[in-house]
Short mmCIF file of C-alpha atoms in Angstrom, two decimals:
data_model
loop_
_atom_site.label_atom_id
_atom_site.label_comp_id
_atom_site.label_asym_id
_atom_site.label_seq_id
_atom_site.Cartn_x
_atom_site.Cartn_y
_atom_site.Cartn_z
CA UNK A 636 56.47 117.78 -11.73
CA UNK A 637 58.48 119.90 -13.94
CA UNK A 638 56.64 122.65 -15.62
CA UNK A 639 58.19 124.27 -18.91
CA UNK A 640 55.91 126.78 -20.73
CA UNK A 641 55.97 127.57 -24.23
CA UNK A 642 56.71 131.08 -25.59
CA UNK A 643 54.24 133.01 -27.91
CA UNK A 644 55.31 131.24 -30.82
CA UNK A 645 54.63 127.70 -29.30
CA UNK A 646 58.37 126.77 -28.58
CA UNK A 647 59.51 125.57 -25.41
CA UNK A 648 63.10 124.69 -24.21
CA UNK A 649 64.29 121.03 -23.31
CA UNK A 650 63.11 119.76 -20.11
CA UNK A 651 65.36 118.04 -17.34
CA UNK A 652 64.63 114.52 -18.96
CA UNK A 653 65.59 115.78 -22.47
CA UNK A 654 68.62 117.67 -21.17
CA UNK A 655 69.73 114.58 -19.28
CA UNK A 656 69.48 112.41 -22.56
CA UNK A 657 71.36 115.15 -24.45
CA UNK A 658 74.30 115.09 -22.14
CA UNK A 659 74.21 111.27 -21.64
CA UNK A 660 74.45 110.86 -25.55
CA UNK A 661 76.55 113.74 -26.82
CA UNK A 662 78.66 114.18 -23.45
CA UNK A 663 78.57 117.21 -21.29
CA UNK A 664 80.17 119.63 -23.50
CA UNK A 665 78.34 119.05 -26.80
CA UNK A 666 75.27 117.99 -24.79
CA UNK A 667 75.06 121.36 -22.96
CA UNK A 668 75.53 123.05 -26.30
CA UNK A 669 72.42 121.29 -27.78
CA UNK A 670 70.59 121.99 -24.58
CA UNK A 671 71.24 125.77 -25.02
CA UNK A 672 70.15 125.81 -28.72
CA UNK A 673 67.44 123.52 -29.20
CA UNK A 674 63.69 124.58 -29.04
CA UNK A 675 60.68 122.29 -29.26
CA UNK A 676 57.13 122.39 -30.72
CA UNK A 677 54.35 120.22 -30.66
CA UNK A 678 52.59 119.70 -33.99
CA UNK A 679 49.66 117.73 -34.30
CA UNK A 680 49.72 117.57 -38.09
CA UNK A 681 52.89 115.26 -37.76
CA UNK A 682 50.35 112.05 -37.12
CA UNK A 683 48.59 112.80 -40.68
CA UNK A 684 51.93 112.11 -42.29
CA UNK A 685 52.84 109.21 -40.04
CA UNK A 686 55.80 111.08 -38.42
CA UNK A 687 56.76 111.35 -34.74
CA UNK A 688 59.23 114.27 -35.22
CA UNK A 689 61.22 116.31 -37.63
CA UNK A 690 63.51 119.26 -37.54
CA UNK A 691 62.34 122.58 -38.67
CA UNK A 692 64.74 125.65 -39.34
CA UNK A 693 68.15 124.96 -37.89
CA UNK A 694 67.49 124.47 -34.30
CA UNK A 695 63.83 123.52 -33.92
CA UNK A 696 62.32 120.31 -33.29
CA UNK A 697 58.74 119.49 -34.14
CA UNK A 698 57.21 116.57 -32.07
CA UNK A 699 53.71 114.97 -32.33
CA UNK A 700 51.44 116.30 -29.93
CA UNK A 701 51.27 112.96 -28.01
CA UNK A 702 55.17 113.12 -27.45
CA UNK A 703 56.16 111.91 -24.00
CA UNK A 704 59.81 112.43 -22.82
CA UNK A 705 59.41 110.08 -20.12
CA UNK A 706 58.83 107.20 -22.54
CA UNK A 707 62.11 105.58 -23.75
CA UNK A 708 60.63 105.09 -27.38
CA UNK A 709 59.63 108.77 -27.51
CA UNK A 710 62.91 109.99 -26.10
CA UNK A 711 64.78 108.05 -28.65
CA UNK A 712 62.98 109.79 -31.40
CA UNK A 713 64.01 113.11 -29.93
CA UNK A 714 67.68 112.10 -29.71
CA UNK A 715 67.37 111.15 -33.47
CA UNK A 716 66.12 114.70 -34.33
CA UNK A 717 68.84 116.01 -32.18
CA UNK A 718 71.34 114.28 -34.22
CA UNK A 719 70.13 115.99 -37.12
CA UNK A 720 70.81 119.34 -35.56
CA UNK A 721 74.22 118.26 -34.54
CA UNK A 722 74.85 117.20 -38.20
CA UNK A 723 73.84 120.90 -39.43
CA UNK A 724 75.92 122.57 -36.89
CA UNK A 725 78.96 120.41 -37.65
CA UNK A 726 78.27 119.97 -41.47
CA UNK A 727 78.91 116.05 -40.95
CA UNK A 728 77.12 113.26 -42.36
CA UNK A 729 75.06 115.30 -44.84
CA UNK A 730 74.95 112.76 -47.64
CA UNK A 731 71.41 111.88 -48.67
CA UNK A 732 68.02 113.20 -47.91
CA UNK A 733 65.63 112.98 -45.18
CA UNK A 734 63.27 110.23 -45.52
CA UNK A 735 65.56 107.90 -47.17
CA UNK A 736 66.51 104.41 -46.10
CA UNK A 737 67.32 104.32 -42.41
CA UNK A 738 69.07 100.97 -42.57
CA UNK A 739 72.80 100.82 -41.85
CA UNK A 740 75.44 97.91 -41.35
CA UNK A 741 78.03 97.27 -38.87
CA UNK A 742 80.93 97.88 -41.41
CA UNK A 743 79.82 101.34 -41.67
CA UNK A 744 80.16 102.00 -37.94
CA UNK A 745 83.85 102.18 -37.52
CA UNK A 746 84.46 103.98 -40.77
CA UNK A 747 81.71 106.67 -40.04
CA UNK A 748 80.35 106.35 -43.56
CA UNK A 749 76.74 107.03 -42.85
CA UNK A 750 74.24 109.26 -44.49
CA UNK A 751 71.90 111.60 -42.66
CA UNK A 752 69.12 109.05 -41.66
CA UNK A 753 71.67 106.08 -41.37
CA UNK A 754 73.79 108.21 -38.97
CA UNK A 755 70.87 109.47 -36.86
CA UNK A 756 69.38 105.93 -36.69
CA UNK A 757 72.34 104.43 -35.40
CA UNK A 758 72.67 106.94 -32.50
CA UNK A 759 69.13 106.30 -31.67
CA UNK A 760 69.74 102.59 -31.52
CA UNK A 761 72.83 102.96 -29.34
CA UNK A 762 70.73 105.45 -26.99
CA UNK A 763 68.02 102.78 -26.54
CA UNK A 764 70.35 100.12 -25.25
CA UNK A 765 72.69 102.24 -23.07
CA UNK A 766 69.95 104.71 -21.77
CA UNK A 767 67.39 102.11 -21.37
CA UNK A 768 69.83 99.95 -19.39
CA UNK A 769 71.07 102.87 -17.24
CA UNK A 770 67.71 104.00 -16.14
CA UNK A 771 65.83 100.49 -16.13
CA UNK A 772 63.67 101.58 -19.20
CA UNK A 773 63.92 97.97 -20.63
CA UNK A 774 60.89 95.95 -19.76
CA UNK A 775 56.94 95.74 -20.36
CA UNK A 776 56.30 98.88 -18.56
CA UNK A 777 54.25 101.66 -19.92
CA UNK A 778 57.35 104.03 -20.55
CA UNK A 779 59.57 101.08 -21.27
CA UNK A 780 60.79 99.34 -24.23
CA UNK A 781 61.00 95.52 -24.61
CA UNK A 782 64.34 93.87 -24.85
CA UNK A 783 63.29 92.11 -27.97
CA UNK A 784 62.13 95.42 -29.56
CA UNK A 785 65.53 97.29 -28.50
CA UNK A 786 67.84 94.40 -29.83
CA UNK A 787 66.07 93.89 -33.30
CA UNK A 788 67.65 96.89 -35.07
CA UNK A 789 71.04 96.04 -33.39
CA UNK A 790 71.00 92.44 -34.56
CA UNK A 791 70.00 93.61 -38.24
CA UNK A 792 72.89 96.03 -38.32
CA UNK A 793 75.09 93.31 -37.31
CA UNK A 794 74.06 90.92 -40.14
CA UNK A 795 71.82 88.57 -38.21
CA UNK A 796 68.20 87.69 -39.15
CA UNK A 797 66.26 89.19 -36.05
CA UNK A 798 63.33 87.22 -37.32
CA UNK A 799 65.14 83.84 -37.58
CA UNK A 800 63.85 80.74 -35.88
CA UNK A 801 65.20 79.78 -33.55
CA UNK A 802 65.88 83.39 -32.53
CA UNK A 803 69.40 84.53 -31.63
CA UNK A 804 69.82 84.05 -27.95
CA UNK A 805 71.47 87.19 -26.29
CA UNK A 806 71.00 88.59 -22.86
CA UNK A 807 71.13 92.37 -21.79
CA UNK A 808 74.89 92.07 -20.94
CA UNK A 809 75.77 90.57 -24.12
CA UNK A 810 73.81 93.34 -26.16
CA UNK A 811 75.50 95.99 -24.32
CA UNK A 812 79.09 94.77 -24.94
CA UNK A 813 78.14 94.23 -28.68
CA UNK A 814 77.17 97.82 -28.85
CA UNK A 815 79.93 99.12 -26.95
CA UNK A 816 82.19 97.44 -29.17
CA UNK A 817 80.87 98.40 -32.52
CA UNK A 818 79.24 101.76 -31.85
CA UNK A 819 82.20 103.21 -29.89
CA UNK A 820 83.59 105.17 -32.90
CA UNK A 821 80.24 106.76 -33.63
CA UNK A 822 79.75 108.16 -30.16
CA UNK A 823 83.24 109.37 -29.72
CA UNK A 824 82.60 111.53 -32.98
CA UNK A 825 79.50 113.10 -31.87
CA UNK A 826 80.91 113.80 -28.26
CA UNK A 827 84.07 115.70 -29.73
CA UNK A 828 83.64 119.40 -29.18
CA UNK A 829 86.24 119.94 -31.80
CA UNK A 830 83.60 119.30 -34.34
CA UNK A 831 81.40 122.20 -33.55
CA UNK A 832 82.14 125.56 -35.28
CA UNK A 833 84.73 127.47 -33.22
CA UNK A 834 82.42 130.28 -32.38
CA UNK A 835 80.15 127.87 -30.65
CA UNK A 836 82.59 125.77 -28.81
CA UNK A 837 82.03 125.26 -25.32
CA UNK A 838 84.88 127.35 -23.61
CA UNK A 839 87.53 125.71 -21.37
CA UNK A 840 87.70 126.84 -17.76
CA UNK A 841 90.18 129.31 -16.96
CA UNK A 842 92.28 128.80 -13.69
CA UNK A 843 94.43 131.33 -11.89
#
């Protein structure tokens, strides 16, 4: 069992699962940059304002005290907050304010015309599908998310009514292809090290 201790201020570094999720989502270069700078703090007061996580300062993520990074739903919340740190570091997708509408549409994805919460939510939705399938975290288990729960925001973004009766028939492979098609530009952007400030970009290896 991995043990990561908090410092005297109550912050801890990301653990192995969180680091893997960051590198999977943001790519190795940008993901490793985020692994190095993000600090996590548990804040029991978040439950009182119905929030699971938030960013404090530039590189600190506060999570609710019952946060479990082995749970796919919780890990997606962590990735959502990590996107906000990426936004601050790159000064991209800064329109809007926190707490505004998280809803986005498929026409915004190829143009990247997404405000703060729209952008973070879109990456979070992509993460649930791709990371969930890769690690077998889609299902009825304790740390899993059901397929219906994962596909609902995707269908809504695509312009379908997720509550329509009869429901839209879609399998795991269908959902994955849909996400790979429409979210490709979104993920390409956050994986580009060129968007990071020059002083913080990962250095290319030097060969003799």
